Structures are given as structure tokens and as C-alpha cells.
Coordinates of C-alpha atoms in Angstrom, one line a residue:
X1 CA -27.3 -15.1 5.0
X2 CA -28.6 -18.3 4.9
X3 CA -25.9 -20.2 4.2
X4 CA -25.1 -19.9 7.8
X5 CA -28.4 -21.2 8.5
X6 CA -27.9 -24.6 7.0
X7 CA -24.5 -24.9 7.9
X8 CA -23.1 -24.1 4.7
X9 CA -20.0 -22.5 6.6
X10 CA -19.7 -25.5 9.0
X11 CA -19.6 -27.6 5.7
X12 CA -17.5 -25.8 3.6
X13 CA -14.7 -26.6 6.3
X14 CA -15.3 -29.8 7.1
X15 CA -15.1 -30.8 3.0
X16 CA -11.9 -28.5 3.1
X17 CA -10.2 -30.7 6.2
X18 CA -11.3 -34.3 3.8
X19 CA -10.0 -32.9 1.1
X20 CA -7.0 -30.6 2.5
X21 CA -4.1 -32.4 0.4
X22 CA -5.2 -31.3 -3.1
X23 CA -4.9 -27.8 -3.9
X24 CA -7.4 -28.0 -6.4
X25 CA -9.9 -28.5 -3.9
X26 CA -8.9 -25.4 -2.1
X27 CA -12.4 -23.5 -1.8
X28 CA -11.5 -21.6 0.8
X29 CA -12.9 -18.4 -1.6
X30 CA -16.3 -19.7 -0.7
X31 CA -15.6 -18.3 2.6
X32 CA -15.3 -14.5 0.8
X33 CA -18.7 -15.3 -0.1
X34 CA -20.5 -16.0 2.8
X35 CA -19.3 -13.1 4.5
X36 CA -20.0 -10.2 2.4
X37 CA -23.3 -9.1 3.7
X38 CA -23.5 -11.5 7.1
X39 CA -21.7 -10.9 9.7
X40 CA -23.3 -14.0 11.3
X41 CA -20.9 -16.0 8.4
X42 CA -17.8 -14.2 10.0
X43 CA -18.2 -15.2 13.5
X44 CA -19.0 -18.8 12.4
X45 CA -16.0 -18.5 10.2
X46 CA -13.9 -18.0 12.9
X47 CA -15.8 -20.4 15.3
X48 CA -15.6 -23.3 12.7
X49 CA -11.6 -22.7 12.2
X50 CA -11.7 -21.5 8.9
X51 CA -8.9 -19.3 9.7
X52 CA -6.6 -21.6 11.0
X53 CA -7.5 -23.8 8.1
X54 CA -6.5 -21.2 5.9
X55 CA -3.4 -19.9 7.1
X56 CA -2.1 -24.0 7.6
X57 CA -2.8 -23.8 3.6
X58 CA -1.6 -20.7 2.3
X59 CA 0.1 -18.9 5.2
X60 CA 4.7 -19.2 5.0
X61 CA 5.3 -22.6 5.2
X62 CA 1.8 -23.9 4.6
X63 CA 1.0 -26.8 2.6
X64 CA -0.1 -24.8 -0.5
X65 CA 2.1 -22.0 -0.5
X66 CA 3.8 -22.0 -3.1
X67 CA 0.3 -22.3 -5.7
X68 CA -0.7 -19.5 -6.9
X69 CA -4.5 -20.4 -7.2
X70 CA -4.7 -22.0 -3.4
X71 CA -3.0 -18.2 -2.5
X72 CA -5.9 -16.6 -4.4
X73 CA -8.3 -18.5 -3.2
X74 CA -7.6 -18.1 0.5
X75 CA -7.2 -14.5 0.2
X76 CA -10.5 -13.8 -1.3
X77 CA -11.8 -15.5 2.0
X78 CA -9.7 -13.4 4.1
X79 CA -11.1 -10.1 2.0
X80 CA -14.2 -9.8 3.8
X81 CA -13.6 -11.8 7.0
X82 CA -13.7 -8.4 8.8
X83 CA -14.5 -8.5 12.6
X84 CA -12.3 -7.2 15.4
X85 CA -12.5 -11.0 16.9
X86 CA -11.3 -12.4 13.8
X87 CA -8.7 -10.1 13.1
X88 CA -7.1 -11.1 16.9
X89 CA -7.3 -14.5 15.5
X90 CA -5.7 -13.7 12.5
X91 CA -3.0 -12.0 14.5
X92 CA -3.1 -14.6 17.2
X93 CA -2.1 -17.6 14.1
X94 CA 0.8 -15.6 13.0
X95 CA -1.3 -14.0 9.8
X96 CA 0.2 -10.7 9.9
X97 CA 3.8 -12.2 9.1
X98 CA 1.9 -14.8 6.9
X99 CA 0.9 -11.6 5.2
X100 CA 4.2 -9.9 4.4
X101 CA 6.0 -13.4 3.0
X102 CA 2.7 -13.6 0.9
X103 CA 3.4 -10.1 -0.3
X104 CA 6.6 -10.6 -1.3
X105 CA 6.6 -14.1 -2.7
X106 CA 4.1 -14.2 -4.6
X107 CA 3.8 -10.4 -6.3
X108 CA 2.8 -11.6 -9.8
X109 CA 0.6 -14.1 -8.8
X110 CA -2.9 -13.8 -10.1
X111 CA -4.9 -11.2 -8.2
X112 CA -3.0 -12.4 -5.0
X113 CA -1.6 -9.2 -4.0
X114 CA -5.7 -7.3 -5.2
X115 CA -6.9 -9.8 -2.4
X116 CA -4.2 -9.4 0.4
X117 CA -5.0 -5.5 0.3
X118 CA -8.9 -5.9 0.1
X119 CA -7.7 -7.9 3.5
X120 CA -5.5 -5.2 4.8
X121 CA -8.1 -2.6 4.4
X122 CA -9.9 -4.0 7.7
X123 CA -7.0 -5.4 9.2
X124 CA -4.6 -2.3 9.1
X125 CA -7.9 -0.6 11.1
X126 CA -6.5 -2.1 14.3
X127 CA -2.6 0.0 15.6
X128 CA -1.6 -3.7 16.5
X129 CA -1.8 -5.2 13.2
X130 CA -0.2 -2.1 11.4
X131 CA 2.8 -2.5 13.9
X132 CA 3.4 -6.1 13.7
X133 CA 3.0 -5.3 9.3
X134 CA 6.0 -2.8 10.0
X135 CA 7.9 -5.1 11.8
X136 CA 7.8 -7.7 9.3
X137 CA 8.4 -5.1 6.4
X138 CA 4.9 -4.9 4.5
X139 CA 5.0 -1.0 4.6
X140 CA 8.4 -1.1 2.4
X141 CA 7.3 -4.0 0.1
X142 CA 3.3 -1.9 -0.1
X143 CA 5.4 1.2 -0.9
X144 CA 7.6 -0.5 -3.5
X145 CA 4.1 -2.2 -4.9
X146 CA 2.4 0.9 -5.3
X147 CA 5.7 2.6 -7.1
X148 CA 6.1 -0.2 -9.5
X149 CA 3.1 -1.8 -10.0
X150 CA 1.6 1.7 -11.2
X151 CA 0.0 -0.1 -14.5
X152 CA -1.8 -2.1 -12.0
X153 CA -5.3 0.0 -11.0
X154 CA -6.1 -2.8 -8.5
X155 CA -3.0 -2.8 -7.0
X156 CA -2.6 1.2 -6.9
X157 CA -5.8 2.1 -5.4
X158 CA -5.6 -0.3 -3.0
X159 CA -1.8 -0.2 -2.1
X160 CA -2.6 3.4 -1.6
X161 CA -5.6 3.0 0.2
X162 CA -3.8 0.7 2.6
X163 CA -0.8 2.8 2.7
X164 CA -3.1 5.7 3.9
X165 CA -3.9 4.4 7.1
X166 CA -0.4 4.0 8.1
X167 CA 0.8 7.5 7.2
X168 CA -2.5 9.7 8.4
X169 CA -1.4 8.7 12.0
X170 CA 1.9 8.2 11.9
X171 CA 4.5 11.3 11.1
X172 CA 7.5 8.9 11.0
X173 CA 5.9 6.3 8.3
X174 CA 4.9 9.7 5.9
X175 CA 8.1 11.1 6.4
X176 CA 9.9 7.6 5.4
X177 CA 7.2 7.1 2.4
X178 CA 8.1 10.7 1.1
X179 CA 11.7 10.7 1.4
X180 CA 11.8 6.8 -0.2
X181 CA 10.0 9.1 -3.8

């Protein structure tokens, strides 16, 4: 994509970093962009430390966790950010705990929870990342999500997408899942 060309990625970042305090100026969605058909933009994502930036924004603790629009907007970046580098990264920078407290606290935030699982579909790819989700509880509160949040299509078909690729390979998670109704 040629937005990786000009250095749109490299820019996008270091506008982010000047302008880090405001949430408003939270773009980090313009990440989601780049990368949906470039997989140049991923690795220069990663290179440029766009997922740092965005987990020191959004992630538990971050400076803009508790608004709901910076939480949107960093998980649209992280919904196509899909390579196995960047996942390690992800994983590396504490993301897949980041991931569960996002979850959790912010359930009815707008399109929050659509964008974590659009993330989760290519994280949860990798055994490593769906055991460090289980040990920080995201299979219960996914399961829960999907149970309650049945009026939610986005939220369904991707809880149970995501939800999917824990159970097909392992018994013990689908015999919990069944038993919990």
C-alpha cells in the first residue's frame, strides 16, 4: 500500500507521540487501515512502535483507558495488525492481559469488544496467546459475552468464532464451555 511508501505509517506515529496526551487525537485506527491489504504496513507497524504506543494508551493502566473512543480506536488498529512477529510483540508488551481487563471493563463500550475479537481471531491462531487468554480469564468473560450479549450479531459471531479455536483443540475448554450452558 502506498502509504508505507511515503511514510505514512512512520508519520502517523510520530504525530501520535506529539500529540499522545489528548485522547481526541488518538488515531491509532489509522493503523487498521494501512494494514488491511499490506502486509508491508504490519511489519513497519511493528518496526515504528505503533504497538507499544498503543498498548501505553489503551492497554490496563494506560493513559487513555478508561475512554471509550481511544479504546475503539486502538483496537481497530490491532484488528488487522496480523503477523506472527507482531503478535510476539503483542504478547511480549503484556497485550494478552491488556486484552482480558479490556474485555471486562469496558463491555458496553462502543464497538470495543467487535474490535478486540476481530484482534483475537489472529491472535488466538498462536497456542501461546490462547494460554496466556486462559490464564488471565478471557475464555470465561468470551463465554459469558457470547451467552449475554446474544442481541449483539457482532459480538456473537465473533465471540463464537473466537471461542472456536479454543474448544476444536482443547477437550477440557469444550467440556467447561458445555457444562457452564
Amino acid at each position: 500500500m502506498r502509504v508505507g511508501e511515503l511514510g505514512g505509517v512512520e508519520m502517523t506515529v510520530d504525530f501520535w507521540r506529539r500529540h499522545f496526551d489528548n485522547p481526541r487525537d488518538n488515531i491509532a485506527n489509522y493503523f487498521g487501515c494501512y494494514q488491511d491489504y499490506s502486509v508491508e504496513n504490519r511489519v513497519r507497524m511493528k518496526n515504528a512502535g505503533a504497538i507499544q504506543l498503543i498498548l501505553e494508551a489503551c492497554g490496563e493502566g494506560g493513559k487513555h483507558y478508561w475512554d471509550a473512543g481511544a479504546q475503539f480506536s486502538c483496537w481497530c488498529a490491532f484488528s488487522s495488525f496480523h503477523t506472527p512477529e507482531n503478535h510476539a510483540e503483542f504478547r511480549r508488551l503484556g497485550g494478552i492481559r491488556h486484552t482480558a481487563a479490556v474485555f471486562r471493563d469496558h463491555a458496553k463500550g462502543y464497538r470495543v469488544r467487535e474490535e478486540i475479537l476481530q484482534a483475537m481471531k489472529g491472535v488466538c491462531a498462536w497456542r501461546a496467546n490462547r494460554d496466556g487468554l486462559l490464564k488471565e480469564g478471557f475464555f470465561e468473560l468470551l463465554a459469558d459475552a457470547v451467552k449475554t450479549e446474544k442481541h449483539d450479531p457482532q459480538v456473537t459471531s465473533l465471540g463464537l468464532e473466537v471461542l472456536r479455536m479454543f474448544v476444536d483443540v482443547d477437550a477440557e475448554q469444550r467440556r467447561k464451555y458445555v457444562a457452564a450452558g
